Tab-separated table of C-alpha atoms and ligand atoms in Angstrom:
chain	number	residue	atom	x	y	z
A	288	MET	CA	-41.305	216.233	110.889
A	289	ASN	CA	-41.553	212.718	110.498
A	290	HIS	CA	-38.230	210.817	108.703
A	291	GLU	CA	-38.764	206.959	109.689
A	292	GLN	CA	-38.422	206.025	106.367
A	293	SER	CA	-34.785	207.777	106.361
A	294	ARG	CA	-33.859	206.302	109.858
A	295	ASP	CA	-34.938	202.920	108.381
A	296	LEU	CA	-32.642	203.019	105.608
A	297	TYR	CA	-29.690	204.436	107.131
A	298	ASP	CA	-30.331	201.891	109.531
A	299	ARG	CA	-30.094	199.975	106.797
A	300	ALA	CA	-26.665	201.397	105.288
A	301	LEU	CA	-25.168	201.466	108.151
A	302	SER	CA	-25.042	197.833	108.060
A	303	VAL	CA	-23.219	197.300	104.303
A	304	MET	CA	-21.824	201.335	104.084
A	305	PRO	CA	-18.860	202.200	106.459
A	306	GLY	CA	-20.939	205.426	108.406
A	307	GLY	CA	-23.659	204.343	105.906
A	308	VAL	CA	-22.187	206.400	103.334
A	309	ASN	CA	-20.435	207.262	100.185
A	310	SER	CA	-19.058	210.722	101.065
A	311	SER	CA	-18.397	211.021	104.319
A	312	VAL	CA	-19.630	214.867	104.691
A	313	ARG	CA	-23.417	213.745	103.743
A	314	ALA	CA	-23.001	211.318	107.188
A	315	ILE	CA	-25.480	214.077	109.023
A	316	GLN	CA	-25.839	213.581	112.743
A	317	PRO	CA	-27.512	211.941	114.023
A	318	TYR	CA	-28.521	210.155	110.319
A	319	PRO	CA	-29.222	211.940	106.707
A	320	PHE	CA	-32.658	212.533	105.509
A	321	PHE	CA	-32.096	210.766	102.296
A	322	VAL	CA	-34.025	212.191	99.252
A	323	GLN	CA	-36.655	211.100	96.817
A	324	LYS	CA	-36.284	213.796	94.416
A	325	GLY	CA	-35.353	217.101	93.138
A	326	ASP	CA	-37.579	219.345	92.495
A	327	GLY	CA	-36.821	222.573	90.748
A	328	GLY	CA	-34.694	224.436	93.450
A	329	HIS	CA	-36.060	221.543	95.883
A	330	VAL	CA	-35.549	218.260	97.093
A	331	VAL	CA	-37.989	215.412	98.488
A	332	ASP	CA	-36.931	213.676	100.897
A	333	ALA	CA	-37.985	209.884	101.403
A	334	ASP	CA	-40.711	210.996	104.258
A	335	GLY	CA	-41.498	213.521	101.534
A	336	ASN	CA	-40.399	215.919	103.218
A	337	ARG	CA	-39.597	219.355	101.131
A	338	TYR	CA	-37.156	221.369	101.440
A	339	VAL	CA	-35.612	224.275	100.073
A	340	ASP	CA	-31.969	223.036	98.673
A	341	PHE	CA	-28.798	225.392	98.982
A	342	VAL	CA	-26.528	222.199	98.838
A	343	MET	CA	-27.376	222.021	95.477
A	344	GLY	CA	-24.904	218.970	94.706
A	345	TYR	CA	-22.522	220.559	96.592
A	346	GLY	CA	-21.672	222.662	93.786
A	347	PRO	CA	-22.779	220.546	90.661
A	348	LEU	CA	-26.346	221.916	90.068
A	349	LEU	CA	-26.177	224.815	87.801
A	350	LEU	CA	-29.777	224.130	87.139
A	351	GLY	CA	-30.926	222.858	89.823
A	352	HIS	CA	-33.129	220.094	89.098
A	353	ASP	CA	-35.414	220.485	86.298
A	354	LEU	CA	-33.206	220.598	83.718
A	355	PRO	CA	-34.065	222.116	80.975
A	356	GLU	CA	-35.638	220.548	77.454
A	357	GLN	CA	-31.972	220.869	75.469
A	358	VAL	CA	-29.598	219.680	78.355
A	359	GLN	CA	-32.526	216.970	79.112
A	360	ALA	CA	-32.521	215.622	76.082
A	361	ALA	CA	-29.093	215.637	75.166
A	362	ILE	CA	-28.284	213.585	78.016
A	363	GLN	CA	-31.925	211.223	76.658
A	364	GLN	CA	-29.564	210.602	73.379
A	365	ARG	CA	-26.218	210.149	74.183
A	366	ALA	CA	-27.376	207.574	76.835
A	367	SER	CA	-29.900	205.529	74.721
A	368	GLU	CA	-26.513	205.093	71.970
A	369	GLY	CA	-25.343	203.134	74.439
A	370	PRO	CA	-23.227	204.501	77.672
A	371	MET	CA	-19.038	204.619	76.059
A	372	TYR	CA	-16.925	203.040	74.017
A	373	GLY	CA	-13.454	203.704	74.148
A	374	ALA	CA	-12.939	205.548	71.748
A	375	PRO	CA	-13.573	209.540	70.810
A	376	THR	CA	-16.327	211.170	70.293
A	377	GLU	CA	-17.722	214.838	68.918
A	378	VAL	CA	-19.189	215.713	71.958
A	379	GLU	CA	-15.713	216.048	74.024
A	380	VAL	CA	-14.219	217.998	71.020
A	381	GLU	CA	-17.599	220.628	70.884
A	382	LEU	CA	-16.948	220.507	75.378
A	383	ALA	CA	-13.252	221.093	74.874
A	384	GLU	CA	-14.324	223.915	72.095
A	385	PHE	CA	-16.576	226.062	74.583
A	386	VAL	CA	-13.793	225.864	77.465
A	387	THR	CA	-10.749	226.889	75.481
A	388	ARG	CA	-12.598	229.467	73.826
A	389	HIS	CA	-14.798	231.424	77.267
A	390	VAL	CA	-11.765	230.476	80.138
A	391	PRO	CA	-8.620	233.122	79.477
A	392	GLY	CA	-6.057	230.518	80.722
A	393	VAL	CA	-7.043	227.608	79.261
A	394	GLU	CA	-5.885	226.156	75.444
A	395	MET	CA	-6.121	222.868	76.443
A	396	VAL	CA	-7.799	220.429	78.405
A	397	ARG	CA	-7.782	216.996	78.960
A	398	PHE	CA	-11.091	215.516	81.303
A	399	VAL	CA	-11.336	213.112	83.866
A	400	ASN	CA	-14.190	212.000	85.767
A	401	SER	CA	-13.642	214.067	89.199
A	402	GLY	CA	-12.623	216.700	90.924
A	403	THR	CA	-10.291	214.610	92.819
A	404	GLU	CA	-8.610	212.937	89.973
A	405	ALA	CA	-7.855	216.667	88.336
A	406	THR	CA	-6.274	217.765	91.628
A	407	VAL	CA	-3.883	215.161	91.408
A	408	SER	CA	-3.020	214.357	87.503
A	409	ALA	CA	-2.524	218.516	87.754
A	410	VAL	CA	0.578	218.086	91.010
A	411	ARG	CA	1.868	214.761	88.700
A	412	LEU	CA	1.595	217.168	85.481
A	413	ALA	CA	3.458	220.351	87.317
A	414	ARG	CA	5.967	218.219	88.933
A	415	GLY	CA	7.061	216.548	85.191
A	416	TYR	CA	6.434	219.797	83.659
A	417	THR	CA	8.732	221.468	86.333
A	418	GLY	CA	10.938	218.620	87.309
A	419	ARG	CA	10.518	219.564	90.845
A	420	ASP	CA	8.784	217.503	93.831
A	421	LYS	CA	6.912	220.148	95.967
A	422	ILE	CA	4.273	222.071	95.981
A	423	VAL	CA	2.236	225.123	98.212
A	424	VAL	CA	-0.597	224.273	99.177
A	425	MET	CA	-3.423	226.387	101.150
A	426	GLN	CA	-4.078	225.995	104.816
A	427	GLY	CA	-7.946	225.038	104.598
A	428	GLY	CA	-7.743	224.849	101.270
A	429	TYR	CA	-9.061	221.519	99.184
A	430	HIS	CA	-8.479	219.588	96.604
A	431	GLY	CA	-10.133	216.547	96.538
A	432	ALA	CA	-9.129	213.123	98.667
A	433	GLN	CA	-5.113	212.738	97.660
A	434	GLU	CA	-2.287	212.066	98.853
A	435	SER	CA	-0.629	214.785	98.690
A	436	THR	CA	-3.305	217.855	100.067
A	437	LEU	CA	-4.212	215.682	102.594
A	438	VAL	CA	-1.651	217.333	105.126
A	439	GLU	CA	-1.883	219.449	108.060
A	440	GLY	CA	0.927	221.421	109.311
A	441	HIS	CA	2.821	225.134	108.694
A	442	GLY	CA	5.562	225.530	106.276
A	443	GLU	CA	7.514	222.814	105.155
A	444	HIS	CA	6.672	220.845	109.128
A	445	THR	CA	3.764	218.872	107.519
A	446	HIS	CA	2.224	215.931	108.551
A	447	PRO	CA	-0.595	213.943	106.127
A	448	SER	CA	-3.648	214.482	108.038
A	449	SER	CA	-5.313	211.260	107.500
A	450	PRO	CA	-4.230	207.643	108.247
A	451	GLY	CA	-2.314	205.694	105.556
A	452	ILE	CA	-0.595	207.783	103.503
A	453	PRO	CA	3.360	207.864	103.858
A	454	GLU	CA	4.881	210.829	105.464
A	455	SER	CA	7.141	210.958	102.396
A	456	PHE	CA	4.522	212.825	100.705
A	457	ALA	CA	3.538	215.260	103.196
A	458	GLU	CA	7.379	216.152	103.251
A	459	HIS	CA	6.711	217.343	99.161
A	460	THR	CA	3.972	219.607	100.656
A	461	LEU	CA	4.412	223.216	101.975
A	462	THR	CA	1.390	225.008	103.259
A	463	VAL	CA	0.517	228.743	103.527
A	464	PRO	CA	-2.277	230.323	105.290
A	465	PHE	CA	-4.304	231.957	102.381
A	466	ASN	CA	-4.301	235.462	102.035
A	467	ASP	CA	-1.003	235.655	104.252
A	468	THR	CA	1.729	237.384	101.529
A	469	GLU	CA	4.625	237.047	104.150
A	470	ALA	CA	4.046	232.936	105.291
A	471	VAL	CA	4.422	232.679	100.850
A	472	GLU	CA	7.176	234.878	100.451
A	473	ARG	CA	9.295	233.184	103.042
A	474	VAL	CA	8.412	229.907	101.295
A	475	PHE	CA	9.599	230.544	97.625
A	476	GLU	CA	12.648	232.269	99.789
A	477	GLU	CA	14.122	229.077	101.361
A	478	HIS	CA	12.298	226.362	98.847
A	479	GLY	CA	12.251	228.637	95.815
A	480	GLU	CA	14.151	225.898	93.538
A	481	ASP	CA	12.351	223.314	94.684
A	482	ILE	CA	8.537	224.116	94.662
A	483	ALA	CA	6.656	223.270	91.261
A	484	ALA	CA	3.912	224.580	92.342
A	485	VAL	CA	1.240	226.610	94.161
A	486	LEU	CA	-1.928	224.775	94.286
A	487	THR	CA	-5.245	226.925	95.526
A	488	GLU	CA	-8.512	227.940	94.979
A	489	PRO	CA	-8.890	232.154	93.905
A	490	ILE	CA	-11.625	231.771	96.896
A	491	LEU	CA	-11.318	228.893	99.206
A	492	GLY	CA	-15.207	227.631	98.947
A	493	ASN	CA	-15.052	224.685	101.137
A	494	TYR	CA	-13.311	226.073	104.273
A	495	GLY	CA	-15.912	229.184	105.488
A	496	ILE	CA	-15.719	230.854	101.398
A	497	VAL	CA	-12.974	233.031	102.005
A	498	HIS	CA	-12.164	235.900	99.607
A	499	PRO	CA	-8.594	236.924	98.347
A	500	VAL	CA	-7.155	240.328	99.713
A	501	GLU	CA	-5.906	242.557	97.414
A	502	GLY	CA	-2.605	241.722	95.708
A	503	TYR	CA	-3.253	237.632	96.777
A	504	HIS	CA	-3.427	235.728	93.861
A	505	GLU	CA	-1.188	238.749	92.079
A	506	GLN	CA	1.594	237.944	94.498
A	507	LEU	CA	1.162	234.545	93.519
A	508	ARG	CA	1.334	235.030	89.999
A	509	GLN	CA	4.753	236.899	90.590
A	510	LEU	CA	7.042	234.813	92.842
A	511	CYS	CA	5.967	231.618	90.561
A	512	ASP	CA	7.576	233.284	87.624
A	513	GLU	CA	10.090	234.428	89.472
A	514	HIS	CA	11.310	230.665	90.377
A	515	GLY	CA	10.252	229.134	87.398
A	516	SER	CA	7.048	227.587	89.711
A	517	LEU	CA	3.679	227.035	87.634
A	518	LEU	CA	0.256	228.392	89.328
A	519	ILE	CA	-2.286	226.193	89.882
A	520	PHE	CA	-5.668	227.269	90.280
A	521	ASP	CA	-8.068	224.610	91.140
A	522	GLU	CA	-11.559	226.217	90.106
A	523	VAL	CA	-13.686	223.037	90.485
A	524	ILE	CA	-15.675	224.748	93.554
A	525	THR	CA	-15.448	228.371	91.147
A	526	GLY	CA	-15.421	227.077	87.620
A	527	PHE	CA	-18.502	228.413	85.928
A	528	ARG	CA	-20.096	229.433	88.888
A	529	VAL	CA	-17.733	232.567	89.532
A	530	GLY	CA	-16.846	235.043	87.108
A	531	GLY	CA	-19.594	233.053	84.797
A	532	LEU	CA	-17.729	231.667	81.627
A	533	GLN	CA	-14.518	233.444	82.370
A	534	CYS	CA	-14.780	231.684	85.848
A	535	ALA	CA	-13.121	232.946	88.861
A	536	GLN	CA	-9.487	233.628	87.023
A	537	GLY	CA	-11.759	236.388	84.744
A	538	LYS	CA	-12.760	238.042	87.430
A	539	PHE	CA	-9.428	237.951	89.627
A	540	GLY	CA	-7.445	238.972	86.030
A	541	ILE	CA	-5.040	236.339	86.948
A	542	ASP	CA	-3.777	234.107	84.402
A	543	PRO	CA	-3.068	230.536	85.884
A	544	ASP	CA	-0.338	228.435	84.012
A	545	ILE	CA	-2.611	224.772	85.310
A	546	THR	CA	-7.090	225.528	85.736
A	547	THR	CA	-8.731	222.102	87.290
A	548	PHE	CA	-12.417	222.277	86.790
A	549	GLY	CA	-15.400	219.839	88.825
A	550	LYS	CA	-18.795	219.855	89.673
A	551	ILE	CA	-20.805	222.295	86.594
A	552	VAL	CA	-18.745	221.457	84.089
A	553	GLY	CA	-19.924	218.157	84.098
A	554	GLY	CA	-23.824	219.154	84.609
A	555	GLY	CA	-24.432	216.795	88.027
A	556	PHE	CA	-22.415	214.169	86.490
A	557	PRO	CA	-19.242	212.929	87.626
A	558	VAL	CA	-16.408	215.009	86.240
A	559	GLY	CA	-13.019	216.392	86.394
A	560	ALA	CA	-10.901	218.655	83.485
A	561	ILE	CA	-6.996	219.905	83.980
A	562	GLY	CA	-6.960	222.986	81.799
A	563	GLY	CA	-4.412	225.356	81.024
A	564	LYS	CA	-1.490	226.307	78.219
A	565	SER	CA	-0.894	223.833	75.310
A	566	GLU	CA	2.775	223.631	76.357
A	567	ILE	CA	2.292	222.376	79.653
A	568	ILE	CA	-0.955	220.072	78.864
A	569	GLU	CA	0.594	218.869	75.366
A	570	GLN	CA	3.270	217.120	78.158
A	571	PHE	CA	0.131	214.786	78.972
A	572	THR	CA	0.238	211.412	77.932
A	573	PRO	CA	0.441	210.362	74.536
A	574	ALA	CA	1.250	213.608	73.581
A	575	GLY	CA	4.146	214.203	76.357
A	576	GLU	CA	5.695	211.621	79.037
A	577	VAL	CA	3.661	212.318	82.322
A	578	PHE	CA	0.967	209.953	82.560
A	579	GLN	CA	-3.143	210.385	82.210
A	580	SER	CA	-5.863	207.776	81.472
A	581	GLY	CA	-8.624	207.137	82.496
A	582	THR	CA	-11.548	203.971	81.075
A	583	PHE	CA	-14.452	206.936	81.546
A	584	SER	CA	-12.690	210.098	80.728
A	585	GLY	CA	-14.731	212.147	78.321
A	586	HIS	CA	-17.619	210.233	79.223
A	587	PRO	CA	-20.040	211.265	76.217
A	588	VAL	CA	-23.071	211.163	78.757
A	589	THR	CA	-21.474	213.455	80.768
A	590	MET	CA	-19.981	215.399	77.776
A	591	ALA	CA	-23.225	215.820	76.909
A	592	ALA	CA	-25.214	216.794	79.999
A	593	GLY	CA	-21.817	219.402	80.992
A	594	LEU	CA	-21.837	221.010	77.130
A	595	GLU	CA	-25.610	222.128	77.236
A	596	THR	CA	-26.073	223.154	80.998
A	597	LEU	CA	-22.957	225.785	79.626
A	598	ARG	CA	-24.637	226.175	76.767
A	599	TYR	CA	-28.224	226.814	78.247
A	600	ALA	CA	-26.469	229.076	80.623
A	601	ALA	CA	-24.782	231.548	78.010
A	602	GLU	CA	-27.595	231.399	76.171
A	603	ASN	CA	-30.679	232.861	78.479
A	604	ASP	CA	-29.163	235.192	81.584
A	605	VAL	CA	-27.937	232.204	84.313
A	606	TYR	CA	-25.430	233.646	85.281
A	607	ASP	CA	-27.536	237.419	86.587
A	608	HIS	CA	-29.668	235.334	87.544
A	609	VAL	CA	-28.040	233.521	90.491
A	610	ASN	CA	-25.223	236.101	90.997
A	611	GLU	CA	-28.629	238.771	91.825
A	612	LEU	CA	-30.428	235.549	93.989
A	613	GLY	CA	-26.890	235.229	95.688
A	614	GLU	CA	-26.727	239.141	96.083
A	615	ARG	CA	-30.528	239.465	97.781
A	616	MET	CA	-29.559	236.548	99.566
A	617	ARG	CA	-26.127	238.062	101.181
A	618	SER	CA	-27.540	241.321	101.340
A	619	GLY	CA	-31.423	239.781	103.656
A	620	ILE	CA	-28.503	237.681	105.580
A	621	ALA	CA	-26.144	240.751	106.993
A	622	ASP	CA	-29.964	242.949	107.400
A	623	ILE	CA	-30.706	240.292	109.692
A	624	LEU	CA	-27.138	239.893	111.359
A	625	GLU	CA	-26.807	243.041	111.974
A	626	ASP	CA	-30.594	243.438	114.536
A	627	GLN	CA	-29.920	239.724	115.857
A	628	ALA	CA	-25.718	238.769	115.885
A	629	PRO	CA	-23.550	241.141	114.054
A	630	GLN	CA	-20.662	239.566	115.709
A	631	TYR	CA	-21.192	236.608	112.727
A	632	THR	CA	-19.778	237.854	109.299
A	633	VAL	CA	-21.662	237.339	105.685
A	634	VAL	CA	-19.007	235.519	102.803
A	635	GLY	CA	-19.389	234.571	99.378
A	636	THR	CA	-19.453	236.482	95.982
A	637	ASP	CA	-21.291	235.581	93.247
A	638	SER	CA	-23.689	232.528	93.489
A	639	MET	CA	-21.861	231.302	96.777
A	640	PHE	CA	-23.304	232.347	100.141
A	641	LYS	CA	-22.610	230.773	103.831
A	642	VAL	CA	-23.312	233.080	107.499
A	643	ILE	CA	-19.973	232.123	109.758
A	644	PHE	CA	-20.381	232.541	113.257
A	645	THR	CA	-17.094	234.547	114.336
A	646	ARG	CA	-16.955	235.889	117.465
A	647	GLU	CA	-16.316	239.535	117.081
A	648	GLY	CA	-17.944	242.865	116.181
A	649	GLU	CA	-20.832	244.872	118.025
A	650	PHE	CA	-24.333	246.414	117.098
A	651	GLY	CA	-24.274	249.282	114.574
A	652	GLU	CA	-20.624	248.568	113.309
A	653	GLY	CA	-22.289	248.651	109.622
A	654	HIS	CA	-20.103	245.375	107.132
A	655	CYS	CA	-20.031	244.292	103.393
A	656	GLU	CA	-22.402	245.131	101.715
A	657	ALA	CA	-23.751	241.830	100.580
A	658	GLY	CA	-20.678	239.170	101.878
A	659	CYS	CA	-17.394	240.221	102.647
A	660	THR	CA	-15.070	240.114	100.237
A	661	GLN	CA	-11.707	242.291	102.660
A	662	ASN	CA	-12.466	245.342	101.990
A	663	PRO	CA	-10.286	247.755	103.821
A	664	THR	CA	-12.685	250.173	104.633
A	665	CYS	CA	-15.118	247.790	105.668
A	666	PRO	CA	-15.775	248.558	109.278
A	667	ARG	CA	-15.607	244.500	110.323
A	668	TYR	CA	-11.613	244.156	108.037
A	669	GLU	CA	-10.294	243.222	111.144
A	670	HIS	CA	-13.128	240.306	112.744
A	671	CYS	CA	-13.713	238.703	108.982
A	672	PRO	CA	-12.214	235.497	108.060
A	673	LYS	CA	-8.040	236.054	106.407
A	674	ASN	CA	-7.685	231.833	106.106
A	675	GLY	CA	-8.940	228.701	107.156
A	676	MET	CA	-7.637	229.197	110.450
A	677	ASP	CA	-10.155	231.680	110.897
A	678	VAL	CA	-12.795	229.922	110.042
A	679	LYS	CA	-12.251	226.885	111.944
A	680	GLN	CA	-11.626	229.111	115.519
A	681	ALA	CA	-15.552	230.592	115.459
A	682	GLU	CA	-18.468	228.969	116.895
A	683	THR	CA	-18.648	225.808	113.958
A	684	GLU	CA	-20.163	223.240	117.012
A	685	ARG	CA	-23.330	225.660	118.017
A	686	TRP	CA	-23.320	226.059	113.433
A	687	GLU	CA	-23.400	222.923	112.585
A	688	ARG	CA	-25.550	221.759	116.653
A	689	LEU	CA	-28.596	224.095	116.813
A	690	PHE	CA	-28.258	226.160	113.563
A	691	TRP	CA	-28.077	223.649	111.491
A	692	PRO	CA	-31.061	221.773	112.558
A	693	ALA	CA	-32.679	224.613	112.970
A	694	MET	CA	-33.244	225.868	109.745
A	695	LYS	CA	-33.629	222.362	108.710
A	696	GLU	CA	-36.923	222.417	110.564
A	697	GLN	CA	-37.986	224.349	108.781
A	698	GLY	CA	-37.527	223.563	105.558
A	699	VAL	CA	-34.106	224.538	104.302
A	700	PHE	CA	-31.494	222.322	103.319
A	701	LEU	CA	-27.596	223.997	103.943
A	702	THR	CA	-24.085	221.888	103.756
A	703	PRO	CA	-24.313	220.724	107.387
A	704	ASN	CA	-20.963	222.168	108.417
A	705	GLN	CA	-19.357	225.470	109.379
A	706	PHE	CA	-17.014	225.248	106.453
A	707	GLU	CA	-19.004	224.089	102.998
A	708	SER	CA	-20.342	226.964	100.271
A	709	GLN	CA	-23.891	227.357	100.283
A	710	PHE	CA	-25.012	227.337	96.498
A	711	LEU	CA	-28.318	229.418	94.802
A	712	SER	CA	-29.227	227.815	91.565
A	713	ALA	CA	-31.408	229.098	88.392
A	714	ALA	CA	-33.959	226.667	89.988
A	715	HIS	CA	-33.912	229.371	92.939
A	716	THR	CA	-36.820	231.694	93.235
A	717	ASP	CA	-37.562	235.228	95.486
A	718	THR	CA	-39.786	232.730	97.457
A	719	ASP	CA	-37.450	230.188	98.046
A	720	ILE	CA	-35.627	233.429	98.579
A	721	GLU	CA	-38.141	235.023	101.066
A	722	THR	CA	-38.805	231.583	103.058
A	723	ALA	CA	-35.261	231.180	104.172
A	724	LEU	CA	-34.945	234.430	105.178
A	725	GLU	CA	-37.846	233.937	107.305
A	726	ALA	CA	-36.073	230.787	108.054
A	727	TYR	CA	-31.992	232.761	109.193
A	728	LYS	CA	-34.270	235.200	111.081
A	729	ASP	CA	-35.494	232.155	113.556
A	730	ALA	CA	-32.627	230.343	113.398
A	731	LEU	CA	-29.971	232.980	114.408
B	1049	PLP	C1	-14.956	219.366	95.325
B	1049	PLP	C2	-13.825	220.377	95.083
B	1049	PLP	C3	-12.902	218.685	95.314
B	1049	PLP	C4	-12.841	217.525	94.826
B	1049	PLP	O1	-13.637	216.953	93.335
B	1049	PLP	P1	-14.711	215.349	93.213
B	1049	PLP	O2	-15.383	215.886	92.380
B	1049	PLP	O3	-15.122	215.668	94.790
B	1049	PLP	O4	-13.582	214.514	93.922
B	1049	PLP	C5	-11.489	219.573	94.517
B	1049	PLP	N1	-10.913	220.654	94.595
B	1049	PLP	C6	-12.334	221.450	94.859
B	1049	PLP	C7	-12.033	222.983	94.766
B	1049	PLP	C8	-13.893	221.269	95.158
B	1049	PLP	O5	-13.785	221.967	95.412
C-alpha cells in the first residue's frame, strides 16, 4: 500500500495541530491515513487505498457512509435554509418526541453538542438535584474529556489522570471496578450519604467491550435507591445501537434516573443529550436552577440528521440487519480463535465487536457462541475480562503494533488500539464480513 499523500498531509498537520490531529486516538503510529471519502461500509484514503471500515466514526454512523435518500434530503434542506438561528425549531421537538417515545427511562431531554458535554451536564444535574458532591464511576469507564471523570486510582484514593485538573476535582470521584459487587457495596457503606450518583456505561464500550455480569446493574439500581443517589447510564456509545431504539437500558430492563446520549442520536453530526425523569431534567435552567446552556445546542442540521436516521432505522429493519452481521462477525472470529488463538476472547453484542488478546485458555476449551456475555456456564467464564483492569492486562502491545497494522495492510480498518469498540453498519455487506474474516485468519 502506498501512503505518500497521507504522509505528506501528516507532515503538514504536525506543524499546525498538536500531534497532527484533533482527537488523540487518531494519531495512529507511525502516522494515520487521511480519509478522502466514505463509500457505503468503506473509506478511501488520500492515496486511493480502500478499507472496510469498522471504526464508523467511533460509533455515530449506524447507517454507514452512504446516507439513505430521506436522511440526505433532510440534511440538505435544513442546511439550505440557513445553518442555525438561536431560536427553537420544530425539528428539535420532533427528535425529543422520538427519543422519549422509544427510550424507557427518558421522559424529557436536553440536547447539547457532544457526549462530553452531556456527561458534564448530567453530573452537574445530579449534584444539583441531590445536593451532594460525590460521584461513583467505573475503572475503565469513559465519559469524555470531563474533569470529574478523568481520574485514576481505587475507591476514595483517586487522582486526576491528566495534568491540568486540580486534585480537588478527584476528591469527589470514587472509583470501583466494573462488575465488582462487593467494591460498590463498600463504597456505599462508607460514603452513601454523600453520593450524588453512580455514573456508568451499561456495557464498557471504550475499554475492551465488557458485558455486565448477571445482576450487576440491578445491584447498582438498588444501592442508589437505598441511599437516595441517582443512577446515570452513559449511553453515548450504546444508545440506539445496543437494544435498538430502546437502547441498552431497555435490553437490560434497567430504569436509570438520567441517561446521556451522543454519537448515533446526531446522525453523524456533533451531538449530545441528557434525558431522564421529568422531575429531574426540569431542574435544568430555565425550568430549574441548574445552569445549562449552549449556542449550538439543538442545532437544526444535527437534529434533522438524527431524526431521519432514527426514523429510517425504525422503518427498515436496520437493527435486525446490523445485529445479524455482528453475530456472524463474532462467531466467525470465535471459530478462527478456536483454531489459532484459544487464549483470546471475542467480546461485543448487537453491532459491536472486538477481540481481546487475553492470555489464558486452551485448545478445545469452548467459548460463548457469538461474543462474551459473562455466561457463568461458559468454559471461558474465569478467563474473560470482567473489568477495565482485566482488559489492560491483555496483550495490548501485540494488538496495537502487530495485529492492527496487519489488518490495515489487508484493507480492514479497525479502531487502532485494544480498547475501543468496533462497529457494523447498515451499509456493510456479506462480502465485507468475509473479507474481514479472511484478514483475521491471516493476521491472528
Ligand atoms: C464517546 C463517548 C463519550 C464522549 O463523547 P464525545 O462526543 O466524544 O465528547 C462519553 N461517553 C461515552 C460512553 C462515549 O462512548
